[in-house]
Amino acid sequence: MTAPAAVDTGYEVVIGLEVHAQLLTRSKMFCSCSAAYTTAPPNSNTCPVCLGLPGALPVINRQAVEMTVRTALALNCEIPPFTKFDRKNYFYPDLPKGYQISQFDLPLSQDGHLEFDVDGVRTRCGITRVHLEEDTGTMHHAGDVLQEATSSLVDLNRCGVPLMEIVGEPDLRSADAAREYLVRLRQILVYIGVNDGNLEEGSLRCDANVSLRARGATELGTKVEVKNMNSFRAVHHAITFEIERQAAVLDGGGTLVQETRGWVEARGATVSQRSKEMAHDYRYFPEPDLPPLQLGRDLVESIRAAIPELPEARAARFSSQYGLSAYDAAVLTGVRAEADTYEALVGAGVSAKVAANWQMGDVAALANEHHVALADSGLGVGGLAALLALVESGAINGSTAKELLSELYVVGGDPAALVTERGLGQVGDQAQLAAVVAEVIEANPKACADFRGGREAALQSLVGQVMKATRGRADARMVTTLLRERLSG
Amino acid sequence: MPLDPVEVAHVALLARLGLDGEERRHLGADLDRILDHVSALQRADISDVPETAQVGTLVNVWREDVPAGSLSQEQALANAPDTDGEYFKVGAIQE
Amino acid sequence: MSSAGLTAAAMAAALRRGEVTPQELLADARAQVSRLDSSLNAFLALTDDLADRQAERATEMLRDDRLGAGPLCGIPVALKDVLCVEGYPTTAGSRILENFRPPYTATAVQRLLDGGAVPVGKTNCDEFAMGSSTENSAYGPVGNPWDVERVPGGSSGGSAAAVGAGMVPISYGTDTGGSIRQPASLCGVVGFKPTYGRVSRYGLIAFASSLDQVGPFAHTVEDAAVAYAAVAGNDPRDSTSVIDAVEDPLSALRDGVRGMRLGVPREYMGDGLEAGVRERVTEAIRVLEELGATVEEVSLPSTELGLSTYYIIAPAECSSNLARYDGVRFGMRVERPSLTETYLRTRDQGFGNEVKRRVMLGTYALSSGYYDAYYRRAQKVRTVIAREFDTVFETVDALVCPTSPKVAFTTGAIQDPVEMYLNDALTIPVNLAGLPGISLPCGFSDELPVGLQVIAPRLQDARVFRVAAAYEAATEWHRHRAPLVAA
């Protein structure tokens, strides 16, 4: 299903995204249970702390703090000298303590921004804050519909996993902008190693606040929170739907209700989630069990220094340093591991253009087919570099290299040795090729006549004949040159 | 200033205390009395005074990111009033 | 001859001389409990298997120095039922935790077990440690060993009575607004509240997180000091636990008070004191002067705001700490078709009146629109109170004053919650400022014990013991035992 085209409703669209990202720590936020809970049997990954048993106390995971600061810095935020945790109090079965340890008025960071392109136009969205809290447990409702379930099952394995909340300013003006913001944000989070970027499975979650106002107005319209969007496409569709729904209400003279609505993929619509909006009074107060954090300049700067080169900066450098087009640079730096692979190839002596073409072309196809990246494959970066060195030196031709790549990708091997063993070396000896060219010209008078008559395609078929005669080992460029020379004499 | 009974009911709901009318009246009256006493706080001079959320000077108390053992599923469920053997079980959630 | 009523020091000496075994001490303790507890109700449960195992272990440890016997090795002790002991019911004096068996043990208790102490059982207390008389226990009130018709004080009434009645020489309670010191005063025993953070709260069922501390009851100051040292020290599982090493409270214990400057806060000697309390405490202060301390009157002007401050902060924190009692994962559940109804019914039936009162008060104080006027304001007044102590400690080394304005009152005599709260007026400010404080016997009024309170600056726990020990050595009160102790 293709994305619906954006409809100009005549209103100004105001969107703010709230993203929750599970941090890639090894243990939970406030206890030492494993943070890798997804495969554990229900309620087998808990302890007195994350179970909220009487007498249990939280202890902060230092790595979670570091990852949050890293994220905040990557998003250009300010890190205040003093920050603390607060209790957010409410009752729900997936919240064992009856409160969530989160951050209220003095978060770990504030006032950042994210830049990205929307249809080629440079756009900036403010980041209000990035703060740290703990995740809740999960619930399964008997039957599929919450409102009709007579009982629910609670699993607390996920309870206490570190969760980073990234609140964006309501600076986004379209569903496209929202999607691009999210794409760029996700890319950065994965790049800096704090989150696995998995929207489908919920380790990365996105809620959208959508409102409309008259163009030129400064006050915000009624805000609707949209939840349950599990993919970039869902985010786009849901926001698009919501914009149109709100516009229709306003156009009809109605008023919008401030509410929470869930995206229902099957219906292609957002549905109101609360029949009676129960106002939450979270009664925030400072967490008495946790001393505050004072993150000194030295600590913050050491975290900043360890942030890897971010995707945009890396793409720009790839363009200038390796002479790649903006498009190619973006493709090669989309995922950090890929960018690392590219630079490893170039570092191993492969020329920039060749490395780029092969990595984006045949290598990418094989990685997809076998579900393993080059760096983890049997051939590995070193193997590919060796293979491409053979191409660049003229020892083998392009199609031989493709075949070898395909053969060796998963199992690995020594390309040079194989070339020698099987006699795959490119035939580049001019005299040898000239003899074959002569034979082919003699055997294909019609094709020659067609070529002389102006049909370029006929040349290709002659080249093909030479390749066939040499069992694919001829240097194709040389063959083409020789054929042209002979036929135009 | 006496607490509005609606307010008492609201606080009881926030605290998930299922008080009947009698209890609400008594507790409301108790709260009134206590809040009266506590109103002495309003007269204190606290300009420029910071809050003490904790006594002491501790900051940056944290632990390294090392996973350790968890309770077994059996231990986690041992005290539960109702389970299905693997999950905690609760009644209908009406939003 | 029974060891009931002996000090832990005397018992420890007898153990080392081989005159008695840990099993015999345990048997004596059990016999005393058996004889007296039907009228005192100090214990909620006996931890028999654990006690037997620990007595075995203690026997081994006493034989072999390498096994790490602690100073309380082989000594019978009792634990307030807010301290988690793995596998044993831990009720916090509440119906809502009637059958809760924690899968883990509190750090303070574990340290005792590791050192070979013998826990006889869990003691009765006000529900969730909220109260000043132990009348708020869901399991019945506790009798005062000096007069069983009277209260032992609270909330650690069971632990105080257990020592006062000679059942055990050492017990542990908790003090949030005076819940160790006040019952110690009413039961004629020593009760110590450490500097906030000195003893781990991991495994202590929380009432008010920024105020709670675990501490010992004993017959003598030295016993209390040993019992404190046995559990004190940083715990990585408690982020509020003090990191600096614990100063050995025994090293300066006998140094006396000559040359020390002691302050008597005038606000603590005001009109609210019973005459007998005022007289005994005044006499006690004179004794300290005769021992060579200089005594001067000081002022803590915000004392009268202490009660108000406490009765906003403590309920606020407890309203949050008690939210976990929802019948989902442990404890009592009153089943109803809907989740919300289950919460409402469970908590209405599971909690007693005082708990509901404080949860309501705390919820109100934190709720939208009231946070600034109540909670935030109270936290600021708390700073003022703490600073006043700091100022006073620039001119004096320690404070001496009464612990409780009255001696033990009759069970049922105080029905008005606010009147009950007044019992803690002299102990609360110490918790608000996180200071160490002790109560020790300083005489009788109408044949009921009166307690003297000593307060020192944060982390000066050793100094508290030193001043208290000097007074104790010059008097005989610590030798008195309630008549029912002996057969």
PDB file of C-alpha atoms in Angstrom, chain A residues 18-217:
ATOM      1  CA  GLU A  18       7.812  11.556  21.675  1.00  0.00           C
ATOM      2  CA  VAL A  19      10.181   8.649  21.281  1.00  0.00           C
ATOM      3  CA  HIS A  20      11.002   6.012  23.883  1.00  0.00           C
ATOM      4  CA  ALA A  21      14.149   4.024  23.236  1.00  0.00           C
ATOM      5  CA  GLN A  22      15.296   0.996  25.230  1.00  0.00           C
ATOM      6  CA  LEU A  23      18.982   1.309  25.942  1.00  0.00           C
ATOM      7  CA  LEU A  24      21.418  -1.422  24.902  1.00  0.00           C
ATOM      8  CA  THR A  25      22.740  -1.983  28.409  1.00  0.00           C
ATOM      9  CA  ARG A  26      23.444  -5.460  29.701  1.00  0.00           C
ATOM     10  CA  SER A  27      21.512  -5.046  32.917  1.00  0.00           C
ATOM     11  CA  LYS A  28      18.357  -3.201  33.916  1.00  0.00           C
ATOM     12  CA  MET A  29      18.142   0.427  34.979  1.00  0.00           C
ATOM     13  CA  PHE A  30      17.896   0.007  38.725  1.00  0.00           C
ATOM     14  CA  CYS A  31      18.867  -3.618  39.336  1.00  0.00           C
ATOM     15  CA  SER A  32      21.222  -6.233  37.958  1.00  0.00           C
ATOM     16  CA  CYS A  33      18.690  -8.385  36.167  1.00  0.00           C
ATOM     17  CA  SER A  34      19.582  -8.926  32.534  1.00  0.00           C
ATOM     18  CA  ALA A  35      18.232  -6.336  30.114  1.00  0.00           C
ATOM     19  CA  ALA A  36      17.936  -9.051  27.447  1.00  0.00           C
ATOM     20  CA  TYR A  37      14.518 -10.211  28.458  1.00  0.00           C
ATOM     21  CA  THR A  38      12.739 -11.017  25.201  1.00  0.00           C
ATOM     22  CA  THR A  39      13.442 -14.736  25.127  1.00  0.00           C
ATOM     23  CA  ALA A  40      13.079 -15.420  28.832  1.00  0.00           C
ATOM     24  CA  PRO A  41      10.042 -17.367  30.055  1.00  0.00           C
ATOM     25  CA  PRO A  42       7.490 -15.092  31.742  1.00  0.00           C
ATOM     26  CA  ASN A  43       8.505 -13.657  35.093  1.00  0.00           C
ATOM     27  CA  SER A  44      11.856 -15.439  35.095  1.00  0.00           C
ATOM     28  CA  ASN A  45      13.949 -12.300  34.703  1.00  0.00           C
ATOM     29  CA  THR A  46      13.067 -10.389  37.870  1.00  0.00           C
ATOM     30  CA  CYS A  47      14.403  -9.680  41.338  1.00  0.00           C
ATOM     31  CA  PRO A  48      13.029  -8.007  44.477  1.00  0.00           C
ATOM     32  CA  VAL A  49      13.866  -4.592  43.011  1.00  0.00           C
ATOM     33  CA  CYS A  50      12.144  -4.809  39.628  1.00  0.00           C
ATOM     34  CA  LEU A  51       9.327  -6.867  41.154  1.00  0.00           C
ATOM     35  CA  GLY A  52       8.680  -4.005  43.526  1.00  0.00           C
ATOM     36  CA  LEU A  53       8.809  -6.206  46.600  1.00  0.00           C
ATOM     37  CA  PRO A  54       8.616  -4.582  50.032  1.00  0.00           C
ATOM     38  CA  GLY A  55      12.016  -3.374  51.180  1.00  0.00           C
ATOM     39  CA  ALA A  56      13.708  -3.370  47.764  1.00  0.00           C
ATOM     40  CA  LEU A  57      15.719  -0.323  46.675  1.00  0.00           C
ATOM     41  CA  PRO A  58      16.924   0.972  43.268  1.00  0.00           C
ATOM     42  CA  VAL A  59      20.571   1.454  42.256  1.00  0.00           C
ATOM     43  CA  ILE A  60      21.357   3.464  39.116  1.00  0.00           C
ATOM     44  CA  ASN A  61      23.044   1.774  36.137  1.00  0.00           C
ATOM     45  CA  ARG A  62      25.986   4.022  35.275  1.00  0.00           C
ATOM     46  CA  GLN A  63      26.138   2.854  31.669  1.00  0.00           C
ATOM     47  CA  ALA A  64      22.515   3.902  31.146  1.00  0.00           C
ATOM     48  CA  VAL A  65      23.376   7.405  32.308  1.00  0.00           C
ATOM     49  CA  GLU A  66      26.371   7.480  29.978  1.00  0.00           C
ATOM     50  CA  MET A  67      24.326   6.334  26.993  1.00  0.00           C
ATOM     51  CA  THR A  68      21.707   8.965  27.678  1.00  0.00           C
ATOM     52  CA  VAL A  69      24.322  11.699  27.886  1.00  0.00           C
ATOM     53  CA  ARG A  70      25.854  10.355  24.669  1.00  0.00           C
ATOM     54  CA  THR A  71      22.466  10.584  22.976  1.00  0.00           C
ATOM     55  CA  ALA A  72      21.791  14.055  24.341  1.00  0.00           C
ATOM     56  CA  LEU A  73      25.150  15.299  23.059  1.00  0.00           C
ATOM     57  CA  ALA A  74      24.550  13.712  19.645  1.00  0.00           C
ATOM     58  CA  LEU A  75      21.292  15.661  19.574  1.00  0.00           C
ATOM     59  CA  ASN A  76      23.020  18.913  20.467  1.00  0.00           C
ATOM     60  CA  CYS A  77      21.456  19.142  23.915  1.00  0.00           C
ATOM     61  CA  GLU A  78      22.687  20.958  26.997  1.00  0.00           C
ATOM     62  CA  ILE A  79      23.698  18.804  29.957  1.00  0.00           C
ATOM     63  CA  PRO A  80      22.886  20.668  33.198  1.00  0.00           C
ATOM     64  CA  PRO A  81      25.279  20.306  36.124  1.00  0.00           C
ATOM     65  CA  PHE A  82      22.592  18.841  38.392  1.00  0.00           C
ATOM     66  CA  THR A  83      19.940  16.277  37.555  1.00  0.00           C
ATOM     67  CA  LYS A  84      17.755  13.925  39.582  1.00  0.00           C
ATOM     68  CA  PHE A  85      15.136  11.222  39.384  1.00  0.00           C
ATOM     69  CA  ASP A  86      11.509  11.633  40.404  1.00  0.00           C
ATOM     70  CA  ARG A  87       8.649   9.301  41.130  1.00  0.00           C
ATOM     71  CA  LYS A  88       5.696   9.277  38.740  1.00  0.00           C
ATOM     72  CA  ASN A  89       2.838   7.764  40.733  1.00  0.00           C
ATOM     73  CA  TYR A  90      -0.052   5.800  39.231  1.00  0.00           C
ATOM     74  CA  PHE A  91      -1.636   2.361  39.602  1.00  0.00           C
ATOM     75  CA  TYR A  92      -1.389  -0.274  36.890  1.00  0.00           C
ATOM     76  CA  PRO A  93      -0.539  -3.982  37.066  1.00  0.00           C
ATOM     77  CA  ASP A  94       2.524  -3.622  34.831  1.00  0.00           C
ATOM     78  CA  LEU A  95       3.953  -1.039  37.241  1.00  0.00           C
ATOM     79  CA  PRO A  96       4.821  -3.074  40.343  1.00  0.00           C
ATOM     80  CA  LYS A  97       5.902  -0.298  42.655  1.00  0.00           C
ATOM     81  CA  GLY A  98       2.837   1.791  41.878  1.00  0.00           C
ATOM     82  CA  TYR A  99       5.248   4.431  40.611  1.00  0.00           C
ATOM     83  CA  GLN A 100       7.744   4.705  37.808  1.00  0.00           C
ATOM     84  CA  ILE A 101      11.165   6.150  38.538  1.00  0.00           C
ATOM     85  CA  SER A 102      11.519   8.805  35.867  1.00  0.00           C
ATOM     86  CA  GLN A 103      12.641  12.420  35.562  1.00  0.00           C
ATOM     87  CA  PHE A 104      10.361  15.411  35.919  1.00  0.00           C
ATOM     88  CA  ASP A 105      11.671  18.926  36.317  1.00  0.00           C
ATOM     89  CA  LEU A 106      15.451  18.462  36.192  1.00  0.00           C
ATOM     90  CA  PRO A 107      16.087  16.005  33.341  1.00  0.00           C
ATOM     91  CA  LEU A 108      19.493  14.811  32.158  1.00  0.00           C
ATOM     92  CA  SER A 109      19.411  17.129  29.154  1.00  0.00           C
ATOM     93  CA  GLN A 110      17.444  19.851  27.398  1.00  0.00           C
ATOM     94  CA  ASP A 111      17.344  22.213  24.435  1.00  0.00           C
ATOM     95  CA  GLY A 112      18.795  20.269  21.554  1.00  0.00           C
ATOM     96  CA  HIS A 113      17.903  19.915  17.887  1.00  0.00           C
ATOM     97  CA  LEU A 114      17.950  17.484  15.000  1.00  0.00           C
ATOM     98  CA  GLU A 115      18.500  18.358  11.349  1.00  0.00           C
ATOM     99  CA  PHE A 116      17.292  16.326   8.406  1.00  0.00           C
ATOM    100  CA  ASP A 117      15.948  16.775   4.882  1.00  0.00           C
ATOM    101  CA  VAL A 118      12.316  16.676   3.835  1.00  0.00           C
ATOM    102  CA  ASP A 119      12.039  16.366   0.064  1.00  0.00           C
ATOM    103  CA  GLY A 120      15.484  17.839  -0.260  1.00  0.00           C
ATOM    104  CA  VAL A 121      14.692  20.801   1.974  1.00  0.00           C
ATOM    105  CA  ARG A 122      16.852  21.232   5.056  1.00  0.00           C
ATOM    106  CA  THR A 123      14.668  21.095   8.183  1.00  0.00           C
ATOM    107  CA  ARG A 124      15.415  21.494  11.855  1.00  0.00           C
ATOM    108  CA  CYS A 125      13.332  20.214  14.736  1.00  0.00           C
ATOM    109  CA  GLY A 126      13.985  21.199  18.330  1.00  0.00           C
ATOM    110  CA  ILE A 127      14.543  18.558  20.992  1.00  0.00           C
ATOM    111  CA  THR A 128      12.927  19.620  24.242  1.00  0.00           C
ATOM    112  CA  ARG A 129      14.638  17.067  26.431  1.00  0.00           C
ATOM    113  CA  VAL A 130      16.210  13.639  26.639  1.00  0.00           C
ATOM    114  CA  HIS A 131      15.693  11.931  29.960  1.00  0.00           C
ATOM    115  CA  LEU A 132      16.059   8.539  31.583  1.00  0.00           C
ATOM    116  CA  GLU A 133      13.475   6.280  33.209  1.00  0.00           C
ATOM    117  CA  GLU A 134      12.540   2.630  33.612  1.00  0.00           C
ATOM    118  CA  ASP A 135      10.308   0.519  31.390  1.00  0.00           C
ATOM    119  CA  THR A 136       7.177  -1.200  32.671  1.00  0.00           C
ATOM    120  CA  GLY A 137       6.200  -4.851  32.430  1.00  0.00           C
ATOM    121  CA  THR A 138       3.964  -6.187  29.692  1.00  0.00           C
ATOM    122  CA  MET A 139       0.401  -7.389  29.771  1.00  0.00           C
ATOM    123  CA  HIS A 140      -1.614  -9.830  27.709  1.00  0.00           C
ATOM    124  CA  HIS A 141      -5.316  -9.533  27.732  1.00  0.00           C
ATOM    125  CA  ALA A 142      -7.521 -12.597  27.465  1.00  0.00           C
ATOM    126  CA  GLY A 143      -9.031 -12.344  24.033  1.00  0.00           C
ATOM    127  CA  ASP A 144      -7.724  -9.584  21.801  1.00  0.00           C
ATOM    128  CA  VAL A 145      -9.670  -6.555  22.810  1.00  0.00           C
ATOM    129  CA  LEU A 146      -8.711  -4.875  26.072  1.00  0.00           C
ATOM    130  CA  GLN A 147     -12.165  -3.470  26.663  1.00  0.00           C
ATOM    131  CA  GLU A 148     -13.732  -6.913  26.589  1.00  0.00           C
ATOM    132  CA  ALA A 149     -11.105  -8.966  28.433  1.00  0.00           C
ATOM    133  CA  THR A 150     -12.227 -10.432  31.720  1.00  0.00           C
ATOM    134  CA  SER A 151      -8.714 -11.028  32.900  1.00  0.00           C
ATOM    135  CA  SER A 152      -5.203 -10.029  32.059  1.00  0.00           C
ATOM    136  CA  LEU A 153      -1.829 -11.658  32.467  1.00  0.00           C
ATOM    137  CA  VAL A 154       1.175  -9.724  33.687  1.00  0.00           C
ATOM    138  CA  ASP A 155       4.798 -10.426  32.787  1.00  0.00           C
ATOM    139  CA  LEU A 156       7.384  -8.345  34.612  1.00  0.00           C
ATOM    140  CA  ASN A 157      10.484  -9.451  32.679  1.00  0.00           C
ATOM    141  CA  ARG A 158      10.660  -6.121  30.883  1.00  0.00           C
ATOM    142  CA  CYS A 159      10.059  -4.138  34.038  1.00  0.00           C
ATOM    143  CA  GLY A 160      13.026  -1.953  34.861  1.00  0.00           C
ATOM    144  CA  VAL A 161      14.783  -2.052  31.481  1.00  0.00           C
ATOM    145  CA  PRO A 162      16.409   1.377  30.919  1.00  0.00           C
ATOM    146  CA  LEU A 163      14.267   3.623  28.765  1.00  0.00           C
ATOM    147  CA  MET A 164      15.332   6.903  27.277  1.00  0.00           C
ATOM    148  CA  GLU A 165      12.628   9.401  26.451  1.00  0.00           C
ATOM    149  CA  ILE A 166      13.303  11.885  23.650  1.00  0.00           C
ATOM    150  CA  VAL A 167      10.759  14.657  23.465  1.00  0.00           C
ATOM    151  CA  GLY A 168      10.716  16.682  20.244  1.00  0.00           C
ATOM    152  CA  GLU A 169       9.429  20.227  20.022  1.00  0.00           C
ATOM    153  CA  PRO A 170       6.201  20.623  18.022  1.00  0.00           C
ATOM    154  CA  ASP A 171       8.214  21.932  15.087  1.00  0.00           C
ATOM    155  CA  LEU A 172       7.184  19.314  12.533  1.00  0.00           C
ATOM    156  CA  ARG A 173       4.711  20.514   9.928  1.00  0.00           C
ATOM    157  CA  SER A 174       3.801  17.415   7.953  1.00  0.00           C
ATOM    158  CA  ALA A 175       3.631  13.645   8.087  1.00  0.00           C
ATOM    159  CA  ASP A 176       6.648  13.592   5.770  1.00  0.00           C
ATOM    160  CA  ALA A 177       8.631  15.726   8.170  1.00  0.00           C
ATOM    161  CA  ALA A 178       7.614  13.479  11.041  1.00  0.00           C
ATOM    162  CA  ARG A 179       8.791  10.431   9.186  1.00  0.00           C
ATOM    163  CA  GLU A 180      12.103  11.987   8.188  1.00  0.00           C
ATOM    164  CA  TYR A 181      12.694  13.166  11.765  1.00  0.00           C
ATOM    165  CA  LEU A 182      12.080   9.660  13.013  1.00  0.00           C
ATOM    166  CA  VAL A 183      14.261   8.069  10.320  1.00  0.00           C
ATOM    167  CA  ARG A 184      17.150  10.376  11.142  1.00  0.00           C
ATOM    168  CA  LEU A 185      16.695  10.006  14.898  1.00  0.00           C
ATOM    169  CA  ARG A 186      16.616   6.234  14.644  1.00  0.00           C
ATOM    170  CA  GLN A 187      19.715   6.261  12.475  1.00  0.00           C
ATOM    171  CA  ILE A 188      21.620   8.292  15.038  1.00  0.00           C
ATOM    172  CA  LEU A 189      20.501   6.135  17.956  1.00  0.00           C
ATOM    173  CA  VAL A 190      21.700   3.001  16.172  1.00  0.00           C
ATOM    174  CA  TYR A 191      24.886   4.732  15.028  1.00  0.00           C
ATOM    175  CA  ILE A 192      25.930   5.676  18.537  1.00  0.00           C
ATOM    176  CA  GLY A 193      25.113   2.212  19.823  1.00  0.00           C
ATOM    177  CA  VAL A 194      22.424   3.072  22.361  1.00  0.00           C
ATOM    178  CA  ASN A 195      19.382   1.426  20.729  1.00  0.00           C
ATOM    179  CA  ASP A 196      18.736  -1.324  18.174  1.00  0.00           C
ATOM    180  CA  GLY A 197      16.248   0.736  16.185  1.00  0.00           C
ATOM    181  CA  ASN A 198      13.544  -1.917  16.192  1.00  0.00           C
ATOM    182  CA  LEU A 199      10.188  -0.189  15.833  1.00  0.00           C
ATOM    183  CA  GLU A 200       8.348  -3.412  15.045  1.00  0.00           C
ATOM    184  CA  GLU A 201       9.310  -5.162  18.252  1.00  0.00           C
ATOM    185  CA  GLY A 202       8.980  -2.104  20.413  1.00  0.00           C
ATOM    186  CA  SER A 203      12.516  -1.465  21.568  1.00  0.00           C
ATOM    187  CA  LEU A 204      11.971   1.879  19.851  1.00  0.00           C
ATOM    188  CA  ARG A 205       8.522   3.454  20.284  1.00  0.00           C
ATOM    189  CA  CYS A 206       6.988   6.562  18.864  1.00  0.00           C
ATOM    190  CA  ASP A 207       3.971   8.586  19.919  1.00  0.00           C
ATOM    191  CA  ALA A 208       2.809  11.648  18.046  1.00  0.00           C
ATOM    192  CA  ASN A 209       1.045  14.750  19.285  1.00  0.00           C
ATOM    193  CA  VAL A 210      -0.935  16.217  16.399  1.00  0.00           C
ATOM    194  CA  SER A 211      -2.900  19.439  16.280  1.00  0.00           C
ATOM    195  CA  LEU A 212      -4.111  21.884  13.657  1.00  0.00           C
ATOM    196  CA  ARG A 213      -4.404  25.646  13.708  1.00  0.00           C
ATOM    197  CA  ALA A 214      -5.199  28.384  11.287  1.00  0.00           C
ATOM    198  CA  ARG A 215      -2.250  29.462   9.217  1.00  0.00           C
ATOM    199  CA  GLY A 216      -0.458  32.313  10.909  1.00  0.00           C
ATOM    200  CA  ALA A 217      -1.960  31.546  14.322  1.00  0.00           C
TER     201      ALA A 217
END
